[in-house]
Coordinates of C-alpha atoms in Angstrom, one line a residue:
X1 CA -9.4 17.7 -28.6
X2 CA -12.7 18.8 -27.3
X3 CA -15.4 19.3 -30.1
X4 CA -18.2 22.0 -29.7
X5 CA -21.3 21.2 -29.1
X6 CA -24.3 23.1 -29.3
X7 CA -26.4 24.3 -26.3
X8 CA -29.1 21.3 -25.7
X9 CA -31.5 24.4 -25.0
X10 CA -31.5 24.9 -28.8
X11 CA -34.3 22.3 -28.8
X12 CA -36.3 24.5 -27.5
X13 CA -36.1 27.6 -30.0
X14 CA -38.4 30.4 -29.5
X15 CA -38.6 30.5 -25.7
X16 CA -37.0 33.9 -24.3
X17 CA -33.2 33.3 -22.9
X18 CA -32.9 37.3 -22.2
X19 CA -35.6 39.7 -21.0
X20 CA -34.9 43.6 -20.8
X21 CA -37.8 44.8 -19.1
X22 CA -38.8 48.9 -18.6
X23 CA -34.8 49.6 -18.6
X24 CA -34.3 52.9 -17.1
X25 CA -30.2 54.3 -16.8
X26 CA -29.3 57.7 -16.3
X27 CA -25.9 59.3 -16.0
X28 CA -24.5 62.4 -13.7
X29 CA -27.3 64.1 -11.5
X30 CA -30.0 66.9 -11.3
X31 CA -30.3 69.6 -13.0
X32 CA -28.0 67.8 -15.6
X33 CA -29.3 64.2 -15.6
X34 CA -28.5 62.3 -19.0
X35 CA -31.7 59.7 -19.3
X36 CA -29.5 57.7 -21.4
X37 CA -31.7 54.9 -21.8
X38 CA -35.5 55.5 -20.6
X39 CA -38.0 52.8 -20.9
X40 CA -36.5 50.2 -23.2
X41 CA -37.9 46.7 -23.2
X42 CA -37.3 43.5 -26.1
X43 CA -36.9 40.1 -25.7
X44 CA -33.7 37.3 -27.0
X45 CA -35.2 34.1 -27.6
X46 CA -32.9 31.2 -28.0
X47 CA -31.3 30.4 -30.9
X48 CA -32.2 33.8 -32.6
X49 CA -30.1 37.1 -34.0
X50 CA -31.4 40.7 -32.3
X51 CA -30.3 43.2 -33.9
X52 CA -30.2 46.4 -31.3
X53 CA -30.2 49.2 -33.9
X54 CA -29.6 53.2 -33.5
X55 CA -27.2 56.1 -34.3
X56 CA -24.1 57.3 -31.7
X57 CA -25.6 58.3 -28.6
X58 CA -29.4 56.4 -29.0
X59 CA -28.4 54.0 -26.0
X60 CA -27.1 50.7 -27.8
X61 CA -23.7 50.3 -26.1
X62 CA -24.9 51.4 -22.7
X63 CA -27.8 48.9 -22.6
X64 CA -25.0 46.2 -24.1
X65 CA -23.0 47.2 -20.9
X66 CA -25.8 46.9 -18.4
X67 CA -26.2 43.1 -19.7
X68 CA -23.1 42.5 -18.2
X69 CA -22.9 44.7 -15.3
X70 CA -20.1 46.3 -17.0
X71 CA -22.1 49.9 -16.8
X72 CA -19.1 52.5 -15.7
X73 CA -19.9 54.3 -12.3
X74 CA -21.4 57.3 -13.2
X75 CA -24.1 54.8 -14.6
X76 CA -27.1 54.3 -12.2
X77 CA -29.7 51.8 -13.0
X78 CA -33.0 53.5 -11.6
X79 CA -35.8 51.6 -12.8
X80 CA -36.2 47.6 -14.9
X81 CA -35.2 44.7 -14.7
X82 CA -33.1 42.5 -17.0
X83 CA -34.0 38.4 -16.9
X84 CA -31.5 35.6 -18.2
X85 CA -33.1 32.3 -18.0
X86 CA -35.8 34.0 -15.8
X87 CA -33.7 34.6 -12.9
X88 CA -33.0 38.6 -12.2
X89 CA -29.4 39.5 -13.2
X90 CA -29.3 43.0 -12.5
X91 CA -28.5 43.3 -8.8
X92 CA -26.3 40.1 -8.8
X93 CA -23.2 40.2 -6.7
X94 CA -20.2 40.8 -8.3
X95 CA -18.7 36.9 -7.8
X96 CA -22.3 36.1 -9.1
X97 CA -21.8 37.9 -11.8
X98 CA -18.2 36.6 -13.0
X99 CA -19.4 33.4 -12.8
X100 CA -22.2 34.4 -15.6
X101 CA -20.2 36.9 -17.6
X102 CA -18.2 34.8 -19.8
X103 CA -19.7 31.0 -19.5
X104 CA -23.2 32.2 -19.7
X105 CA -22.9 35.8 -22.1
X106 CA -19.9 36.4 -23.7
X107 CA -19.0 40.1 -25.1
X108 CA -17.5 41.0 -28.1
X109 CA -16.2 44.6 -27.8
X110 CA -15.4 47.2 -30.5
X111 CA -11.7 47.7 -31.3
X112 CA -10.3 44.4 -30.0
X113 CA -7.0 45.5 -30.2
X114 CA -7.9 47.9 -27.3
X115 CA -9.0 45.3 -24.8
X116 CA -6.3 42.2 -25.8
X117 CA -3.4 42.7 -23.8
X118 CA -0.3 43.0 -26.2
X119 CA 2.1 41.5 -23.2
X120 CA 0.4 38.1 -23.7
X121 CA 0.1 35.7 -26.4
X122 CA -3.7 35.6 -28.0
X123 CA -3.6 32.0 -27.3
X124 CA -2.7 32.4 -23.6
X125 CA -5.7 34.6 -23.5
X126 CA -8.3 32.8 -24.8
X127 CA -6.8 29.9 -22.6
X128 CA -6.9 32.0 -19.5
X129 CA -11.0 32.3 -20.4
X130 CA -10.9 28.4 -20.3
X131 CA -9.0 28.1 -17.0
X132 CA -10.9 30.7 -14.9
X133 CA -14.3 29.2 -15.8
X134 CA -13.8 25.6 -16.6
X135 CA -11.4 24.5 -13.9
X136 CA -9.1 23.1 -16.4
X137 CA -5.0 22.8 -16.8
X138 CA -2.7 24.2 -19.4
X139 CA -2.4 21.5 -22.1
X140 CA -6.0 20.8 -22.1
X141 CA -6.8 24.6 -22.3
X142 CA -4.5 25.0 -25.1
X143 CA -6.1 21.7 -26.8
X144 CA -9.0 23.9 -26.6
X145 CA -8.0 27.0 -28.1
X146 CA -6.4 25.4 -31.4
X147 CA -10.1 23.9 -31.9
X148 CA -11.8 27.5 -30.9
X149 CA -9.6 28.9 -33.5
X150 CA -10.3 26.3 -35.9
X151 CA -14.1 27.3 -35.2
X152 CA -14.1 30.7 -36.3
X153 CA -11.7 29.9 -39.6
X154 CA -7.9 31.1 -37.9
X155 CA -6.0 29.5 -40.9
X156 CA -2.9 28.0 -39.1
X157 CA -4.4 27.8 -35.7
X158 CA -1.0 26.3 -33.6
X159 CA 1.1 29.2 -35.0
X160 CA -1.6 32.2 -34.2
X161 CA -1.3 31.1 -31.2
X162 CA 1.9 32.4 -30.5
X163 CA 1.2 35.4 -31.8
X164 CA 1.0 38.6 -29.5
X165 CA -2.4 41.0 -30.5
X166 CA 0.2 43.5 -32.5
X167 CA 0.9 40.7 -34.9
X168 CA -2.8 40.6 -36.0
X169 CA -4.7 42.6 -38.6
X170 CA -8.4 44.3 -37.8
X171 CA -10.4 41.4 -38.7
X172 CA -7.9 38.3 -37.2
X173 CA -7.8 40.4 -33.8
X174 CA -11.8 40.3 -33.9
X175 CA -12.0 36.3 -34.8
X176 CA -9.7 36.1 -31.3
X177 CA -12.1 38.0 -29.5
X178 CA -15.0 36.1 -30.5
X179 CA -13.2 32.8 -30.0
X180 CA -12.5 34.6 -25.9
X181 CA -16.4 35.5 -26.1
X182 CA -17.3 31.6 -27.6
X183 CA -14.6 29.7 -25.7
X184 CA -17.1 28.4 -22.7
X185 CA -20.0 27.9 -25.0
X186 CA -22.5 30.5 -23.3
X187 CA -26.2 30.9 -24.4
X188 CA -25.9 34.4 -25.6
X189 CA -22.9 36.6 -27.6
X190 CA -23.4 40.3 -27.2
X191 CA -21.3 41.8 -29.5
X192 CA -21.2 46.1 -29.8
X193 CA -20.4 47.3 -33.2
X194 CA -18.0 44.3 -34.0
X195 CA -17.2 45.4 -37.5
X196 CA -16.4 49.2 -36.8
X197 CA -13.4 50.1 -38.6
X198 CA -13.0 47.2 -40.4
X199 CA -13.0 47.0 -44.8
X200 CA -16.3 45.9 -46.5
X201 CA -14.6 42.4 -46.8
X202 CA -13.7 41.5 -43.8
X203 CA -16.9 42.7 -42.1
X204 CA -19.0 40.7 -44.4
X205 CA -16.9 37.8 -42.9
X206 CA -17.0 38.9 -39.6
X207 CA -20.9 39.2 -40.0
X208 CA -21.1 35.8 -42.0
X209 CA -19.0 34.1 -39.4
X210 CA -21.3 35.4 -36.3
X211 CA -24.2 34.2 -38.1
X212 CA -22.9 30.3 -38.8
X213 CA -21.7 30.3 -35.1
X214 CA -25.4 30.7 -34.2
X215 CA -26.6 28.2 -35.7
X216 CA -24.0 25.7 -35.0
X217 CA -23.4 26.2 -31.3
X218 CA -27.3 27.1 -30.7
X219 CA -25.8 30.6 -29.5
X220 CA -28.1 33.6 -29.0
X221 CA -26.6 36.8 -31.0
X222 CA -27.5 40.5 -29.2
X223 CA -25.9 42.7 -32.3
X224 CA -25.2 46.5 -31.4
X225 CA -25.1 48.8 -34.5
X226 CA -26.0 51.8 -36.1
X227 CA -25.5 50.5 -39.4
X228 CA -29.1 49.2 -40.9
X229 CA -26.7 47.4 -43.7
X230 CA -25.3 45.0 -41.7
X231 CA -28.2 43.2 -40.0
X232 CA -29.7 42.4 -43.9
X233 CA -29.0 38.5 -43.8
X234 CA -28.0 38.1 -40.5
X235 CA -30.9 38.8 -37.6
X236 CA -33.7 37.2 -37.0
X237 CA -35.3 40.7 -35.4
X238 CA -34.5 44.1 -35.2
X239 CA -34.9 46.8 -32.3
X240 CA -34.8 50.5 -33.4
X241 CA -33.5 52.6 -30.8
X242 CA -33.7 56.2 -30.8
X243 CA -32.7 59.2 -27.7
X244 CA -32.8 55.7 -25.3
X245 CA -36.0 54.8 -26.3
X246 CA -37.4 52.1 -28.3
X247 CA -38.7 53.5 -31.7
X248 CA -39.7 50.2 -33.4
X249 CA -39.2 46.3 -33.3
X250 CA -40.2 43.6 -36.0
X251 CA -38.5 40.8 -37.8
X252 CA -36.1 41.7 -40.4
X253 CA -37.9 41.6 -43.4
X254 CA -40.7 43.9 -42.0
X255 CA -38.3 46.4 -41.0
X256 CA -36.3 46.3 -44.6
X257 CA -39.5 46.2 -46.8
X258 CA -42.1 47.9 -44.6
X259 CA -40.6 50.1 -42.0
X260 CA -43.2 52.1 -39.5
X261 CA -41.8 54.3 -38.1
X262 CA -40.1 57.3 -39.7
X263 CA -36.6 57.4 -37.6
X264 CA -36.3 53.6 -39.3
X265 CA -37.2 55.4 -42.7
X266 CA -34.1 57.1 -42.3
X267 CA -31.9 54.6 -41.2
X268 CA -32.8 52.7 -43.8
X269 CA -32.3 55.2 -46.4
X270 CA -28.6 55.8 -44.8
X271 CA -27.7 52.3 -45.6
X272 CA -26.9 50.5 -48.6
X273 CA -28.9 47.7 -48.9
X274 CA -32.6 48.7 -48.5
X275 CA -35.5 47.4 -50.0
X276 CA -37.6 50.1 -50.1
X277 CA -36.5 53.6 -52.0
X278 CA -37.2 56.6 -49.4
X279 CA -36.2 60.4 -50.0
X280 CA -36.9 61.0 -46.3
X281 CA -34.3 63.0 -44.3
X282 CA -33.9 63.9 -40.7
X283 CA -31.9 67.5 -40.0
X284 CA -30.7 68.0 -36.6
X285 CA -29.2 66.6 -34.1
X286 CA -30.5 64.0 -31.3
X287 CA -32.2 65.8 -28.3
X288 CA -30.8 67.2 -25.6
X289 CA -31.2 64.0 -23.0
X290 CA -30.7 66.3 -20.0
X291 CA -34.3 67.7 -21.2
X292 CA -35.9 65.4 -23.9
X293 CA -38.8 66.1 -25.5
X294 CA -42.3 65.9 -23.4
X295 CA -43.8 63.9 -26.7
X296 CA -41.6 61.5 -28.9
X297 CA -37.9 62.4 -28.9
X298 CA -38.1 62.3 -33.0
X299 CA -40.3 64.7 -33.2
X300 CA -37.4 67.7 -33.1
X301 CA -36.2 66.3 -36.2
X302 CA -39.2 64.1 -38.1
X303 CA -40.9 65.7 -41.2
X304 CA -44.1 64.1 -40.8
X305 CA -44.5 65.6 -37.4
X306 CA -47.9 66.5 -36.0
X307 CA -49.1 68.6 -32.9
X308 CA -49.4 66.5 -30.8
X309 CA -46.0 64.2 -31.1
X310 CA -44.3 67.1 -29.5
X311 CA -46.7 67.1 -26.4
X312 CA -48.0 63.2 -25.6
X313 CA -45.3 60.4 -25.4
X314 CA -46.6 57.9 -28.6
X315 CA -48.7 54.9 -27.4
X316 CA -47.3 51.5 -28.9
X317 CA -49.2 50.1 -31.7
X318 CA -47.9 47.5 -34.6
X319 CA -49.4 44.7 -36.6
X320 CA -48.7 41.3 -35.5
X321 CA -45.7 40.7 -33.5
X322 CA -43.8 44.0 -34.2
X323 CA -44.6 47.4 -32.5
X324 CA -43.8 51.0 -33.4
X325 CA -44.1 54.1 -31.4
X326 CA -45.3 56.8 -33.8
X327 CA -48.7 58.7 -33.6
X328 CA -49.0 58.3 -37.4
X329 CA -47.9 55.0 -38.0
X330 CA -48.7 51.4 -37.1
X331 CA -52.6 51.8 -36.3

């Protein structure tokens, strides 16, 4: 049985393993161009959890996508780059790419009953994982899996196995598709809302397992959710995202106990485990991306708005290493 080991580049916490640079992906074209995400740039340094932060439609999943040049083809990437180990990954060829997706970032998707194939077992799957990148047989592959599953607490590894995905509840469905995203030890997990529609127990386990695997395997964790309450404990940093733009980004504690910027006001107020009491509220809806706002896309909807946060695009201020876009805050 082959024993995990964690990434040697964990001795070198703190250096950046992913770089999104000036991201820029629109959907459809003129007049009814969707700029989906428009301008968004943060940084995954090694060893650490992001948290990528923002309400249904702020950008989250289709940045997650772009990571992994799994963007669907009415997607077009006009403008950014995006740097794993420093090397440009955003106009890799395809083969390129497969050989990165998987080994190097692994994906945990929402609903992983949707994407595990109920004609195979779960074991076979995460074994096929093994086999296409690894170059390995069957038995060793399978030697593998049983100690994957053992990893991310599958009580009675040899018999889940054997089981096909309909067999599984929520929660034991998710642990096998982070043991497919985990099972070639890459640098970074990106995983998009990986405790939707799961009970309040079994995401906190969820969460609480994503959080040991970082630190035992070295792993990098890019988290993708709208919920404010789930990142408390967990990441390292936190991006606010807002009408695919950044809105603010500063390590956890910052955001919980002094948030800057008033779309993170809300957010936090939505959740259930802030820090801070806030009677702020936000009415409306998220701009119309086809024709955003000429200022700050929260200013349709933000009650400290002033005249000119619907006219001039905020310039990015922040204390220390955190930065907000808001014309009141952050100076």
């Amino acid at each position: 049985m082959v024993a995990f080991q964690a990434k040697d580049q964990i001795k070198n916490v703190g250096e950046v393993l992913l770089s999104v640079r000036n991201l820029r992906i629109y959907y459809g074209r003129e007049p009814a161009l969707i700029r989906a995400v428009d301008g968004v740039s943060f940084d995954i340094k090694r060893g650490e959890i992001t948290a990528l932060v923002g309400e249904s439609g702020s950008g989250k999943t289709t940045i997650a996508l772009s990571i992994l040049s799994l963007l669907p083809p009415a997607a077009k990437i006009v403008e950014g780059d995006i740097l794993f180990k420093g090397r440009s990954i955003l106009h890799l060829k395809s083969r390129e790419m497969q050989r990165i997706r998987g080994k190097e970032i692994g994906m945990v998707f929402q609903e992983p009953h949707s994407y595990l194939n109920p004609l195979i077992k779960v074991g076979d799957q995460v074994a096929e994982t093994l086999i296409l990148h690894e170059n390995i047989g069957k038995e060793e592959a399978r030697s593998r899996v049983i100690n994957i599953f053992e990893k991310v607490r599958i009580a009675d590894p040899q018999r889940i196995y054997h089981y096909y995905p309909h067999q599984l509840s929520g929660g034991m469905a998710q642990r096998v598709g982070i043991s497919i995203a985990i099972a070639c030890n890459p640098s970074l997990l990106v995983a998009d809302e990986p405790t939707s529609n799961l009970d309040l127990t079994v995401q906190s386990q969820i969460l609480h397992l994503l959080k040991n695997l970082s630190k035992e395997l070295g792993l990098s964790v890019l988290l993708i959710t709208h919920d404010l309450g789930v990142v408390s404990g967990l990441a390292d940093r936190v991006v606010i995202v807002y009408a695919g733009k950044v809105a603010e980004e500063a390590d956890v504690y910052s955001i919980y106990t002094n948030p800057q910027h008033p779309y993170t006001e809300v957010l936090l107020a939505s959740s259930r485990v802030a820090k801070i009491k806030s009677n702020i509220e936000a009415s409306g809806f998220l701009p119309d991306l086809r024709n955003p706002p000429a200022g700050c896309r929260f200013s349709t909807r933000c009650p400290y708005v002033l005249e000119k946060c619907s006219s001039e695009p905020p310039e990015v201020r922040g204390p220390n290493n955190s930065r907000v876009y808001c014309w009141l805050r952050g100076g």
